[in-house]
C-alpha atoms as one frame of an Amber mdcrd trajectory, in Angstrom:
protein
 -80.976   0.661  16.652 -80.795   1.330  20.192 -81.812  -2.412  20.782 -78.995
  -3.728  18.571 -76.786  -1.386  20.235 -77.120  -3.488  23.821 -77.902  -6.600
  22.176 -74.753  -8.168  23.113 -74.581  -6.733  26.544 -77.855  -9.207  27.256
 -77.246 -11.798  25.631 -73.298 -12.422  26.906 -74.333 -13.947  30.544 -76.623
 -16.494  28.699 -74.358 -17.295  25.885 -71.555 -17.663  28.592 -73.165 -19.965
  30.742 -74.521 -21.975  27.698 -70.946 -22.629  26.282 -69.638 -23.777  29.892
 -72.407 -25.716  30.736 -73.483 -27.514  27.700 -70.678 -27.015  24.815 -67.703
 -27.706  26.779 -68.792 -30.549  28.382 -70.460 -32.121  25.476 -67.197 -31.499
  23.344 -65.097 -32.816  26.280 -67.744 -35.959  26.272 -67.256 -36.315  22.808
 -63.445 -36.240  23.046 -63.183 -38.869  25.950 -65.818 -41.301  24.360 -62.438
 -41.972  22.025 -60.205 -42.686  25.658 -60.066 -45.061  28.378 -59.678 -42.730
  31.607 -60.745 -42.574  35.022 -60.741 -39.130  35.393 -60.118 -36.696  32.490
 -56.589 -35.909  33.034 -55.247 -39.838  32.864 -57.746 -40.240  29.343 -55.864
 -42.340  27.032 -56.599 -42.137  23.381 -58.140 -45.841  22.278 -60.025 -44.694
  19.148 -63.070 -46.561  18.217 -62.190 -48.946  20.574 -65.364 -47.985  22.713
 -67.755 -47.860  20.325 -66.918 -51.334  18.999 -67.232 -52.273  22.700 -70.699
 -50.520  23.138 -72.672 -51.865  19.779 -70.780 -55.589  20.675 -72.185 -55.580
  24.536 -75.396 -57.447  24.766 -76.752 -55.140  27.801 -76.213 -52.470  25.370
 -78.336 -54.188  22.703 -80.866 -55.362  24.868 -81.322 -51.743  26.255 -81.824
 -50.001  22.834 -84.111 -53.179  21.475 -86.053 -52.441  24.654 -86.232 -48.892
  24.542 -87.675 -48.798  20.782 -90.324 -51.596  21.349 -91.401 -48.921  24.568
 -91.212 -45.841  22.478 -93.422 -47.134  20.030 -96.054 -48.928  22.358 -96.034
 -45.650  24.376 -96.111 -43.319  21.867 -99.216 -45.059  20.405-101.082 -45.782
  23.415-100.689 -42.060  24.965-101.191 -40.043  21.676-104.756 -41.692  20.845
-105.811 -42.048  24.320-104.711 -38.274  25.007-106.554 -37.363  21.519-109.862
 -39.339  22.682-110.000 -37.386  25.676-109.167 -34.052  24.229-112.210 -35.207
  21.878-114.452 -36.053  24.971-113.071 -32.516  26.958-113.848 -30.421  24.260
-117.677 -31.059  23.762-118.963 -28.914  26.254-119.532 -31.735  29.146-120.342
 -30.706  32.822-117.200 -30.653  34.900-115.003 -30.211  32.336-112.474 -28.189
  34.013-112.152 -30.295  36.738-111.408 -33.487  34.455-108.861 -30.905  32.633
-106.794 -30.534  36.093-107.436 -34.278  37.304-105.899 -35.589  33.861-103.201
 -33.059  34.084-102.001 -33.859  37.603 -99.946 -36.903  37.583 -97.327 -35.223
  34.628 -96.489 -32.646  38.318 -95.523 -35.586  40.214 -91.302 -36.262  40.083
 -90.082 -39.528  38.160 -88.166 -41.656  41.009 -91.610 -41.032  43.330 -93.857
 -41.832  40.787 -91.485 -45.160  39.792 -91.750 -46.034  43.555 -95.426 -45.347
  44.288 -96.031 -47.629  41.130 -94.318 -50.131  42.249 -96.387 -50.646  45.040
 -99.305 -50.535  43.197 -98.041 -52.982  40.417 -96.529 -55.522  43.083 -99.929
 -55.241  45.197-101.500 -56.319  42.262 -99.031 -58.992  40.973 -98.755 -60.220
  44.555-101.757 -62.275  44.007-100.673 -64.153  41.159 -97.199 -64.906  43.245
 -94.762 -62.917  41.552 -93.559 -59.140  41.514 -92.857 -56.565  38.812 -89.008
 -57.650  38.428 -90.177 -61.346  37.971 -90.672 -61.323  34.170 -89.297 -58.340
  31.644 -92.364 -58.183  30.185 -93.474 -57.500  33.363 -91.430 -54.334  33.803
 -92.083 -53.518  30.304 -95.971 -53.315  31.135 -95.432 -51.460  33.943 -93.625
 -48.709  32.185 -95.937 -48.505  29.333 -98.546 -47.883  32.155 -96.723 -45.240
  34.581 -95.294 -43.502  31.226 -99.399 -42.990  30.278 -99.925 -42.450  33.368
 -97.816 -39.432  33.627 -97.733 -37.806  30.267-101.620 -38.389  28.633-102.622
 -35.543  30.551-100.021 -33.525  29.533-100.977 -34.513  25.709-104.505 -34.140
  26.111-104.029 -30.277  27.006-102.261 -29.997  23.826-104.644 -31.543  21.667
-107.251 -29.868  23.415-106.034 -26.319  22.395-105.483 -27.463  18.591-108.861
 -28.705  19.089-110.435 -25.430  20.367-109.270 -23.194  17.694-110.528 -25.379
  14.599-113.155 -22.700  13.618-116.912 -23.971  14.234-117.846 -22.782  10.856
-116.176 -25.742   9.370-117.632 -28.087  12.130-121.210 -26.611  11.367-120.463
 -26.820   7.851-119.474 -30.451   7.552-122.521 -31.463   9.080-124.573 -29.733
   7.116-122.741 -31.660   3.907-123.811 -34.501   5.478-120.482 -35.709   6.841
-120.708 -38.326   9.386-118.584 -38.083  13.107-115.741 -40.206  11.089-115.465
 -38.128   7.905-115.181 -34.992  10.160-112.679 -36.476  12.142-110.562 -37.296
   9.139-110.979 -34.647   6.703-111.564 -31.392   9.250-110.051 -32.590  12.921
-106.990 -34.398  12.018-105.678 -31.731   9.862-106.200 -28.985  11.806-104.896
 -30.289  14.927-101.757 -32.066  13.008 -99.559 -29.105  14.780-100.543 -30.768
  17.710-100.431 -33.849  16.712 -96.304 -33.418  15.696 -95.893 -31.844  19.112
 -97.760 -34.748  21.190 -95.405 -37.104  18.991 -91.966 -35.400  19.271 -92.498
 -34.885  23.043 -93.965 -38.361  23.794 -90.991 -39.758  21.286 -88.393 -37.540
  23.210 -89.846 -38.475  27.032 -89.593 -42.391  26.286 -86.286 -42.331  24.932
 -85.295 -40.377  27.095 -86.954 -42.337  30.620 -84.725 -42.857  33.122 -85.270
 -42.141  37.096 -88.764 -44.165  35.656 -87.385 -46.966  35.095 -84.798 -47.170
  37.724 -87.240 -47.001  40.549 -89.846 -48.885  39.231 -87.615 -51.970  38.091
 -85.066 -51.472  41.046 -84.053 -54.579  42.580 -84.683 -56.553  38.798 -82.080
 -60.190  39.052 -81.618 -59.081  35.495 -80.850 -56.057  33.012 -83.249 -57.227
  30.434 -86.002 -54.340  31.791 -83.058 -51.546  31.340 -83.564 -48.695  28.811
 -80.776 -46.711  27.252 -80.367 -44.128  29.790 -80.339 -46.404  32.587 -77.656
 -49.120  30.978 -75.380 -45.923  29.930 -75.698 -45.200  34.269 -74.935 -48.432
  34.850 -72.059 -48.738  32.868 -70.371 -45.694  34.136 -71.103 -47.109  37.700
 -70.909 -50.634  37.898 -68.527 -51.712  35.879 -64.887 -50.626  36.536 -62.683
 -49.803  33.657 -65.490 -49.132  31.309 -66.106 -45.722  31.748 -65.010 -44.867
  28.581 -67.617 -47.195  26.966 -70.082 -45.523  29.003 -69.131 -42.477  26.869
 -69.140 -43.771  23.930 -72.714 -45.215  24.807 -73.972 -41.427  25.519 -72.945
 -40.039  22.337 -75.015 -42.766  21.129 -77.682 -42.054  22.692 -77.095 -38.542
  21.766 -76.778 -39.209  18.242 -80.196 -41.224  18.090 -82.293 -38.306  19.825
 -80.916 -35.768  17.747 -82.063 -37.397  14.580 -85.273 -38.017  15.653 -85.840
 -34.738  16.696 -84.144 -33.340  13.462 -86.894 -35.915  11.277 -89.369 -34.340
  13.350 -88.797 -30.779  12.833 -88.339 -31.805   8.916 -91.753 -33.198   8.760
 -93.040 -30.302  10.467 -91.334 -28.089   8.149 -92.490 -30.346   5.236 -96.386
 -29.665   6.551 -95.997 -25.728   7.183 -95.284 -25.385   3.372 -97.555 -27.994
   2.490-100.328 -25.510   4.044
């Protein structure tokens, strides 16, 4: 009772500094993403005007095309990479620990240095073919998939590799002794009991590349073209280099909003959807 009694008393700060920094600005986002303005006291109400703007501007469209083709290739290659190492980590090998920490280190190092210090890699490399990493989009595309697996495997395979540590042995021992080869186990004993780690590994990984943004500005900086832009980075564009289209700009963030927000509610479903399935 006591605790219920003060409840309130420790919770007001947090609750107050929630609702002024995230739910009035996002409802104040949400308003002016109907106005043209330049500041929020000249916003003038224009409607849908904006949003008709955003889904009819072909930066825009190139920028969410290019951001789903990247989500998917990166979600892919980091999830079963990750998984194959948490695999390899988890067998008792010498110098584990220290693969652990090596694998884990690049997800400490800040976006806009790791962008830059890829670029130099990517253009020393590319320099002998005669071009550079802003050449070709599918050049910057490449190099994103790479930094992006760079960066978060690690982080993934430290996941996996605690859903893979509490799968009780028993079950290990006792699909081998059914006769159930390295496949089988994997599909009928592993997979299952690391699927809570598998939804997490997906939802973050999902989240991170929609999401990429001081990424791809650094290591695309300099690009003749927009065509290597993701969502984040055309919505900072907008608001910055164009004049008279911040309102678009707006419009393009609740967008963007909109689109995270129902991936991570379809995520939490399905994980939902398993937890009673089990």
């Amino acid at each position: 009772m006591r605790l219920k009694k003060y409840f309130p008393i420790f919770v007001m700060p947090t609750l107050i500094a929630f609702i002024i920094a995230f739910v009035v600005p996002f409802l104040l986002g949400l308003v002016l993403s109907f106005t043209e303005f330049t500041t929020v006291l000249d916003a003038q109400w224009v409607g849908i005007q904006n949003y008709a703007r955003a889904f009819s501007n072909n930066d825009f469209k190139n920028a969410l095309w290019f951001t789903v083709k990247f989500t998917v290739v990166s979600v892919l290659t980091v999830n079963i990479i990750a998984f194959l190492l948490a695999s390899i980590l988890t067998k008792g090998l010498k110098g584990t620990n220290g693969f652990r920490t090596i694998f884990f280190m690049p997800n400490l190092i800040g976006g806009i240095v790791l962008g830059y210090i890829w670029q130099l890699i990517l253009n020393g490399i590319l320099h002998y073919f005669g071009v550079t990493i802003t050449y070709d989009p599918k050049y910057g595309f490449w190099g994103l998939v790479v930094l992006m697996n760079w960066q978060l495997i690690g982080y993934m395979m430290v996941i996996y590799i605690a859903g893979m540590q509490n799968i009780p042995t028993d079950l290990l021992d006792a699909s081998k002794v059914d006769g159930a080869g390295k496949f089988q186990t994997l599909k009928n004993v592993t997979i299952p009991l690391v699927m809570p780690s598998i939804t997490i590994c997906m939802f973050l990984t999902i989240t991170n590349s929609f999401k990429l943004f001081d990424q791809n500005l650094a290591l695309t900086a300099g690009a003749p073209s927009k065509r290597t832009a993701m969502l984040a980075l055309d919505i900072y564009n907008t608001f910055y280099g164009k004049a008279g289209w911040e309102g678009v700009g707006q419009a393009k963030a609740v967008i963007f909003f909109i689109i995270v927000a129902v991936i991570a509610f379809m995520q939490l479903s399905y994980t939902r959807k398993k937890e009673v399935e089990q």
